[in-house]
Amino acid sequence: MTLPPGVEKVLFPEEEIQARIAEVGAEISEAYAGREIKLIAVLKGSIFFLTALAKAVSIPVRLDFLGISSFSSSPRAPGVVRISKDLDEAIEGEDVLLVEDIVDTGLTARYLLQTLASREPNSLAVCTFLDKTPRRLVQVPVRFRCFEIPDRFVVGFGLDYNQLYRNLPYVAVMKP
Ligand code: IMP
């Protein structure tokens, strides 16, 4: 397989991703059995994971989206985040799952959890595609995760480098 420029190697091939998402979808369906959930995805990176995950969940699902902008110039140095596109609907009394592409330092997820919690959902949990635990600065209660990854910059399956490579069907590591 020819990899795009700057990409070092494939970390998770497409088949492995789909198989793991099916497992996590089943975990979620079991954990919320008999209930409905609202999946909230953060634009843009999480939509690839969201669509795959939603299809792997067998309980009734509603979807909504949040847009965020970061004040930091580099994804390696996360700063303050701000909501640039709010949810379309209220979440009061609902079982909410925040769907993230990656939890890195945890600052973004913590901010979003605080914001969503103030709207009084019945429950609130995090489901992340990738979990880069070695870089965590603040504790984030990740309830469901597909893969833990080392401290390397990854692209594909929604994750970008300068807005490129989101559409790669696999997750790959960038060259240092
Ligand atoms: P946080 O550090 O957990 O707040 O994550 C901030 C954001 O940085 C994530 O939502 C991603 O958009 C981005 N990010 C962190 N690590 C990577 C990576 O390895 N590849 C692509 N984006 C990343």
PDB file of C-alpha atoms and ligand atoms in Angstrom, residues 75-76 78 100-109 132 135 149 152-155 159-160, ligand 1:
ATOM      1  CA  PRO A  75      -2.941  20.796  18.156  1.00  0.00           C
ATOM      2  CA  ARG A  76       0.128  19.791  20.198  1.00  0.00           C
ATOM      3  CA  PRO A  78      -4.131  22.851  23.276  1.00  0.00           C
ATOM      4  CA  GLU A 100     -14.800  12.048  20.605  1.00  0.00           C
ATOM      5  CA  ASP A 101     -12.259  11.197  17.927  1.00  0.00           C
ATOM      6  CA  ILE A 102      -9.355  11.427  20.348  1.00  0.00           C
ATOM      7  CA  VAL A 103      -8.770  12.381  23.969  1.00  0.00           C
ATOM      8  CA  ASP A 104      -5.244  13.735  24.214  1.00  0.00           C
ATOM      9  CA  THR A 105      -4.508  16.167  27.081  1.00  0.00           C
ATOM     10  CA  GLY A 106      -8.180  15.860  28.063  1.00  0.00           C
ATOM     11  CA  LEU A 107      -8.707  19.632  28.170  1.00  0.00           C
ATOM     12  CA  THR A 108     -11.272  19.672  25.351  1.00  0.00           C
ATOM     13  CA  ALA A 109     -13.283  16.773  26.752  1.00  0.00           C
ATOM     14  CA  LYS A 132      -3.748   9.020  24.034  1.00  0.00           C
ATOM     15  CA  ARG A 135      -0.352  12.977  27.255  1.00  0.00           C
ATOM     16  CA  ILE A 149      -2.435   4.862  21.515  1.00  0.00           C
ATOM     17  CA  ARG A 152       2.484   9.887  18.481  1.00  0.00           C
ATOM     18  CA  PHE A 153       0.587  12.184  16.100  1.00  0.00           C
ATOM     19  CA  VAL A 154      -1.971  10.134  14.177  1.00  0.00           C
ATOM     20  CA  VAL A 155      -4.183  10.819  11.162  1.00  0.00           C
ATOM     21  CA  LEU A 159      -8.213  12.803  12.388  1.00  0.00           C
ATOM     22  CA  ASP A 160      -6.370  15.479  10.458  1.00  0.00           C
TER      23      ASP A 160
HETATM   24  P1  IMP B   1      -7.148  17.479  23.897  1.00  0.00           P
HETATM   25  O1  IMP B   1      -5.663  17.701  24.039  1.00  0.00           O
HETATM   26  O2  IMP B   1      -7.572  16.195  24.581  1.00  0.00           O
HETATM   27  O3  IMP B   1      -7.939  18.671  24.345  1.00  0.00           O
HETATM   28  O4  IMP B   1      -7.428  17.269  22.351  1.00  0.00           O
HETATM   29  C1  IMP B   1      -7.455  18.370  21.500  1.00  0.00           C
HETATM   30  C2  IMP B   1      -7.624  18.004  20.070  1.00  0.00           C
HETATM   31  O5  IMP B   1      -6.318  17.859  19.522  1.00  0.00           O
HETATM   32  C3  IMP B   1      -8.326  16.723  19.682  1.00  0.00           C
HETATM   33  O6  IMP B   1      -9.728  16.804  19.670  1.00  0.00           O
HETATM   34  C4  IMP B   1      -7.799  16.543  18.272  1.00  0.00           C
HETATM   35  O7  IMP B   1      -8.547  17.339  17.365  1.00  0.00           O
HETATM   36  C5  IMP B   1      -6.404  17.095  18.372  1.00  0.00           C
HETATM   37  N1  IMP B   1      -5.416  16.005  18.441  1.00  0.00           N
HETATM   38  C6  IMP B   1      -4.755  15.547  19.524  1.00  0.00           C
HETATM   39  N2  IMP B   1      -3.913  14.552  19.182  1.00  0.00           N
HETATM   40  C7  IMP B   1      -4.063  14.382  17.847  1.00  0.00           C
HETATM   41  C8  IMP B   1      -3.457  13.487  16.889  1.00  0.00           C
HETATM   42  O8  IMP B   1      -2.622  12.615  17.201  1.00  0.00           O
HETATM   43  N3  IMP B   1      -3.892  13.626  15.598  1.00  0.00           N
HETATM   44  C9  IMP B   1      -4.814  14.548  15.212  1.00  0.00           C
HETATM   45  N4  IMP B   1      -5.389  15.396  16.065  1.00  0.00           N
HETATM   46  C10 IMP B   1      -5.019  15.315  17.368  1.00  0.00           C
END
